[in-house]
Coordinates of C-alpha atoms in Angstrom, one line a residue:
M878 CA -29.1 -1.3 26.7
N879 CA -25.6 -1.3 28.2
I880 CA -23.9 -4.5 27.0
N881 CA -20.3 -5.3 28.1
L882 CA -18.2 -5.2 25.0
H883 CA -15.7 -7.6 26.5
H884 CA -18.5 -10.1 27.0
L885 CA -19.5 -9.8 23.4
E886 CA -15.9 -10.4 22.3
L887 CA -15.8 -13.6 24.3
F888 CA -19.1 -14.8 22.9
Y889 CA -17.8 -14.2 19.4
Y890 CA -14.8 -16.4 20.0
V891 CA -16.9 -19.1 21.6
A892 CA -19.3 -19.1 18.7
E893 CA -16.6 -19.2 16.1
A894 CA -14.7 -21.9 17.9
E895 CA -17.9 -23.8 18.7
G896 CA -17.3 -24.2 22.4
I897 CA -15.7 -22.6 25.4
S898 CA -12.7 -25.0 25.6
N899 CA -12.0 -24.5 21.9
A900 CA -12.2 -20.7 22.4
V901 CA -9.4 -20.7 25.0
K902 CA -7.1 -22.0 22.2
V903 CA -7.9 -19.3 19.7
M904 CA -8.2 -16.3 21.9
P905 CA -5.6 -13.5 21.0
Y906 CA -4.7 -13.2 24.7
A907 CA -4.5 -15.6 27.7
I908 CA -7.7 -16.3 29.5
Q909 CA -8.8 -19.4 31.4
Q910 CA -11.9 -21.4 30.6
P911 CA -13.7 -20.7 34.0
A912 CA -13.3 -17.0 33.4
I913 CA -14.9 -17.3 29.9
S914 CA -17.7 -19.4 31.3
Q915 CA -18.4 -16.9 34.1
Q916 CA -18.5 -13.9 31.8
I917 CA -20.7 -15.7 29.2
V918 CA -23.2 -16.5 32.0
S919 CA -23.1 -12.8 32.9
L920 CA -23.9 -11.8 29.3
E921 CA -26.8 -14.3 29.2
K922 CA -28.2 -13.0 32.4
H923 CA -27.9 -9.4 31.2
L924 CA -29.7 -10.2 28.0
G925 CA -32.2 -12.6 29.6
V926 CA -31.7 -15.3 27.0
K927 CA -29.6 -18.4 26.5
L928 CA -27.1 -18.0 23.7
F929 CA -26.0 -21.6 23.1
E930 CA -26.3 -25.2 24.2
R931 CA -23.2 -26.4 25.9
R932 CA -23.1 -30.1 25.0
P933 CA -23.1 -30.6 22.1
F934 CA -22.4 -27.0 21.2
C935 CA -25.2 -25.3 19.3
L936 CA -26.2 -21.7 19.0
T937 CA -29.8 -20.9 20.1
D938 CA -32.0 -18.6 17.9
A939 CA -30.9 -15.8 20.2
G940 CA -27.3 -16.7 19.7
R941 CA -27.6 -16.8 15.9
V942 CA -29.2 -13.3 16.0
L943 CA -26.4 -11.9 18.2
I944 CA -23.5 -13.5 16.3
A945 CA -24.9 -12.0 13.0
V946 CA -24.5 -8.6 14.6
V947 CA -21.2 -9.2 16.5
A948 CA -19.2 -11.1 13.8
P949 CA -18.9 -8.4 11.2
F950 CA -17.7 -5.9 13.8
M951 CA -15.1 -8.4 15.2
E952 CA -13.9 -9.4 11.8
K953 CA -13.5 -5.7 10.9
L954 CA -11.4 -5.2 14.0
A955 CA -9.0 -7.8 12.7
T956 CA -8.0 -5.5 9.8
I957 CA -8.7 -2.0 11.1
E958 CA -5.2 -1.5 12.6
D959 CA -3.6 -2.1 9.2
E960 CA -6.3 0.1 7.4
L961 CA -5.7 3.0 9.9
R962 CA -1.9 2.8 9.4
D963 CA -2.5 2.8 5.6
L964 CA -4.3 6.1 5.9
D965 CA -1.0 7.6 6.9
K966 CA 0.8 6.2 3.8
Q967 CA 1.7 8.1 0.7
R968 CA 0.4 6.1 -2.3
L969 CA 2.3 6.2 -5.5
R970 CA 0.2 4.5 -8.3
L971 CA 2.5 3.4 -11.1
G972 CA 1.4 1.9 -14.4
C973 CA 3.8 0.0 -16.5
A974 CA 4.2 -3.2 -18.5
S975 CA 4.6 -6.4 -16.5
L976 CA 8.2 -6.9 -17.9
I977 CA 9.1 -3.5 -16.4
A978 CA 7.2 -4.3 -13.2
E979 CA 9.0 -7.6 -12.8
H980 CA 12.6 -6.8 -13.8
Y981 CA 13.2 -3.0 -13.3
I982 CA 10.8 -1.5 -10.8
P983 CA 12.1 -3.7 -7.9
Q984 CA 15.5 -2.1 -8.4
I985 CA 14.1 1.4 -7.9
L986 CA 11.8 0.8 -4.9
P987 CA 14.3 0.0 -2.2
N988 CA 16.0 3.4 -2.5
L989 CA 12.7 5.2 -3.0
M990 CA 11.1 3.7 0.1
S991 CA 14.3 4.3 2.1
E992 CA 14.0 8.0 1.3
F993 CA 10.3 8.1 1.9
P994 CA 9.4 5.6 4.7
R995 CA 5.6 6.4 4.5
L996 CA 5.5 5.5 0.8
M997 CA 3.2 2.7 -0.4
P998 CA 3.8 1.8 -4.0
V999 CA 0.8 0.5 -6.0
I1000 CA 2.0 -1.2 -9.1
N1001 CA -0.5 -1.6 -12.0
E1002 CA 0.4 -3.8 -14.9
I1003 CA -1.3 -2.1 -17.8
E1004 CA -1.1 -4.3 -20.8
G1005 CA -4.2 -4.0 -22.9
R1006 CA -5.2 -0.8 -21.3
S1007 CA -4.7 2.9 -22.1
P1008 CA -2.0 4.1 -19.7
Y1009 CA -2.3 7.8 -20.6
R1010 CA -6.0 7.8 -20.3
E1011 CA -5.8 6.4 -16.8
L1012 CA -3.1 9.0 -16.0
I1013 CA -5.3 11.8 -17.3
S1014 CA -8.4 10.5 -15.4
G1015 CA -6.3 10.4 -12.2
D1016 CA -6.3 6.6 -11.7
L1017 CA -2.5 6.6 -12.0
D1018 CA 0.1 9.0 -10.8
V1019 CA 3.0 8.0 -13.0
V1020 CA 3.3 5.8 -16.2
I1021 CA 6.2 4.2 -17.9
S1022 CA 5.1 3.2 -21.4
S1023 CA 6.1 2.9 -25.1
E1024 CA 2.6 3.8 -26.3
P1025 CA 2.5 6.9 -28.6
L1026 CA 1.6 10.1 -26.8
P1027 CA -1.9 11.4 -27.3
R1028 CA -2.1 14.7 -29.3
S1029 CA -3.5 16.6 -26.3
K1030 CA -1.9 15.6 -23.1
K1031 CA -2.5 16.9 -19.6
F1032 CA 0.7 15.6 -18.0
N1033 CA 4.4 15.9 -18.0
Y1034 CA 6.6 13.6 -20.1
E1035 CA 10.3 12.7 -20.6
T1036 CA 11.9 10.1 -22.8
L1037 CA 14.0 7.5 -20.9
L1038 CA 15.2 5.4 -23.8
T1039 CA 14.7 4.9 -27.5
I1040 CA 14.5 1.2 -28.7
P1041 CA 14.2 -0.2 -32.2
Y1042 CA 11.4 -2.6 -33.3
R1043 CA 12.8 -6.0 -34.3
V1044 CA 11.5 -9.3 -35.6
I1045 CA 12.0 -12.0 -32.9
V1046 CA 12.6 -15.6 -33.9
K1047 CA 14.1 -18.8 -32.4
K1048 CA 17.8 -19.1 -32.7
D1049 CA 17.5 -22.2 -34.8
S1050 CA 14.8 -20.8 -37.1
P1051 CA 15.6 -20.8 -40.8
L1052 CA 14.3 -17.2 -40.7
V1053 CA 17.6 -16.2 -39.0
E1054 CA 19.2 -16.6 -42.4
S1055 CA 16.3 -16.2 -44.8
F1056 CA 14.0 -13.6 -43.4
Q1057 CA 13.2 -10.6 -45.7
W1058 CA 10.4 -8.2 -46.1
S1059 CA 9.0 -9.8 -49.2
E1060 CA 5.7 -11.5 -50.2
Q1061 CA 7.4 -14.8 -50.7
C1062 CA 8.7 -14.8 -47.1
L1063 CA 5.9 -13.0 -45.3
D1064 CA 3.1 -15.0 -46.9
S1065 CA 4.3 -18.2 -45.3
M1066 CA 4.8 -16.9 -41.7
N1067 CA 2.8 -17.0 -38.6
W1068 CA 3.1 -14.2 -36.0
V1069 CA 2.7 -14.0 -32.2
A1070 CA 0.8 -10.8 -31.7
L1071 CA 1.2 -8.4 -28.8
Q1072 CA -2.4 -7.1 -28.6
E1073 CA -3.8 -7.3 -32.2
D1074 CA -4.6 -3.6 -32.3
S1075 CA -1.4 -2.3 -30.6
F1076 CA 0.9 0.2 -32.1
S1077 CA 3.5 -2.5 -32.9
M1078 CA 1.0 -4.7 -34.6
N1079 CA -0.3 -1.8 -36.7
L1080 CA 3.2 -1.1 -37.8
L1081 CA 3.6 -4.7 -38.9
K1082 CA 0.3 -4.6 -40.8
Q1083 CA 1.3 -1.5 -42.6
E1084 CA 4.7 -2.9 -43.6
M1085 CA 3.2 -6.2 -44.7
K1086 CA 0.5 -4.4 -46.7
K1087 CA 3.3 -2.9 -48.8
H1088 CA 4.2 -6.4 -49.9
G1089 CA 0.6 -7.5 -50.5
C1090 CA 0.3 -9.5 -47.3
A1091 CA -1.6 -9.4 -44.0
P1092 CA -0.4 -11.1 -40.8
V1093 CA -1.6 -14.5 -39.9
Y1094 CA -1.5 -15.0 -36.1
G1095 CA -0.4 -18.2 -34.3
A1096 CA -1.0 -16.7 -30.9
L1097 CA -2.3 -13.5 -29.3
T1098 CA -1.2 -12.2 -25.9
N1099 CA -1.0 -9.0 -23.9
T1100 CA 2.5 -9.3 -22.5
I1101 CA 6.0 -9.5 -23.9
S1102 CA 7.0 -12.2 -21.5
T1103 CA 4.2 -14.5 -22.7
A1104 CA 4.9 -13.6 -26.3
L1105 CA 8.5 -14.7 -25.9
K1106 CA 7.4 -18.1 -24.5
Y1107 CA 5.0 -18.5 -27.5
I1108 CA 7.7 -17.7 -30.0
Q1109 CA 10.0 -20.2 -28.1
L1110 CA 7.2 -22.8 -28.6
G1111 CA 7.3 -22.2 -32.3
L1112 CA 3.9 -20.6 -32.6
G1113 CA 5.2 -17.8 -34.8
A1114 CA 7.7 -14.9 -35.0
G1115 CA 7.3 -11.7 -33.0
F1116 CA 7.4 -8.1 -34.0
M1117 CA 8.0 -5.9 -31.0
I1118 CA 10.3 -3.4 -29.3
T1119 CA 13.6 -5.2 -28.8
P1120 CA 13.3 -7.2 -25.6
P1121 CA 16.1 -7.2 -23.0
K1122 CA 19.0 -9.4 -24.1
F1123 CA 18.8 -11.6 -21.0
L1124 CA 15.2 -12.5 -21.8
L1125 CA 16.0 -13.3 -25.5
E1126 CA 18.9 -15.5 -24.3
S1127 CA 16.9 -17.3 -21.6
H1128 CA 14.2 -18.2 -24.3
G1129 CA 16.7 -19.2 -27.0
L1130 CA 15.6 -16.3 -29.2
V1131 CA 17.3 -13.6 -31.4
A1132 CA 16.3 -10.2 -32.6
L1133 CA 16.8 -9.8 -36.4
N1134 CA 18.3 -6.7 -37.9
T1135 CA 16.2 -6.0 -41.0
D1136 CA 15.9 -3.3 -43.6
F1137 CA 12.7 -2.1 -42.0
F1138 CA 13.5 0.4 -39.2
A1139 CA 11.2 1.9 -36.6
E1140 CA 11.8 3.0 -33.1
A1141 CA 9.8 3.4 -29.9
E1142 CA 10.3 5.7 -27.1
I1143 CA 10.2 4.3 -23.6
G1144 CA 8.8 7.4 -21.7
L1145 CA 7.9 8.4 -18.2
A1146 CA 4.7 10.4 -17.8
W1147 CA 3.4 11.9 -14.6
R1148 CA 0.8 14.4 -13.4
E1149 CA 1.7 17.2 -11.1
K1150 CA 0.5 16.4 -7.6
E1151 CA 1.8 18.6 -4.7
E1152 CA 1.7 15.9 -2.1
L1153 CA 3.8 13.6 -4.3
K1154 CA 6.1 16.2 -5.8
E1155 CA 9.3 15.1 -4.0
I1156 CA 8.5 11.4 -4.4
L1157 CA 7.9 11.8 -8.2
E1158 CA 11.1 13.8 -8.5
S1159 CA 13.1 11.1 -6.8
F1160 CA 11.4 8.3 -8.7
R1161 CA 12.2 10.1 -12.0
S1162 CA 15.9 10.5 -11.0
L1163 CA 16.1 6.8 -9.9
A1164 CA 14.5 5.7 -13.2
R1165 CA 17.0 7.7 -15.3
E1166 CA 19.9 6.3 -13.3
L1167 CA 18.6 2.7 -13.7
I1168 CA 18.1 3.2 -17.5
M1169 CA 21.7 4.5 -17.9
A1170 CA 23.0 1.5 -15.9
R1171 CA 20.9 -1.0 -17.8
R1172 CA 21.1 0.4 -21.4
G1173 CA 23.2 -2.7 -22.3
D1174 CA 20.1 -4.8 -21.8
F1175 CA 18.6 -3.2 -25.0
I1176 CA 21.4 -1.5 -26.9
S1177 CA 24.8 -2.9 -27.8

């Protein structure tokens, strides 16, 4: 059966708009109502069936069968141009914390995309997930993370910045003056936990255990940004990598210097991939430049 594809297209718009006069208004190109009517009649003659009642508009059984076949094809055509263009894109799948994705990656991307016009960045916010596992499995191309490195790693790695862990409290909290790693102080505190089993929380548990305590949580969350809001609300103190100063300031918080000292590496890890080699080299260079320019966010 040799059906005219243009006639099928017109029938699709008539069926979706529920009438020929309405179809004229939604067609993606100019066509007059009489021309649509004439070509729909030609389609009906070719098929030997009536496809819809004109007034009031109503698809016939034959029309419903035909639109069920035609609609998925026409709807796919609406996106196929973008999909075909995307096939020519170079995807760079980056995993990082939402704080980095929001405040730092946007400063890297303009230069990177200017250098590589075919680049399509795919940003994955990876809180609560294992970034290195996803890198090893091939689900990510590059990762920025403070998570400890696995013993056996099948990727490249470089340290971007080393940041101390700090206790985070409200500026007007009595803990600003009175906090100490002692049973008396710790036993009366609530904590806002960044992932209860994360590396930072395990550090906190270990330190509190030395003083005969265990953390009591006022709130649990996956992201630093949300944790800072919860600390601001008075749900507890935080123990985490020192957040950027502008975020502490905007939430009315301070990072306490204490006699417990531990540091975390913010590192960049990537897998060798020939088709992304130049992009990854440029991304790493831009990341290093940005870290040098923004060190003051973290380190005095």
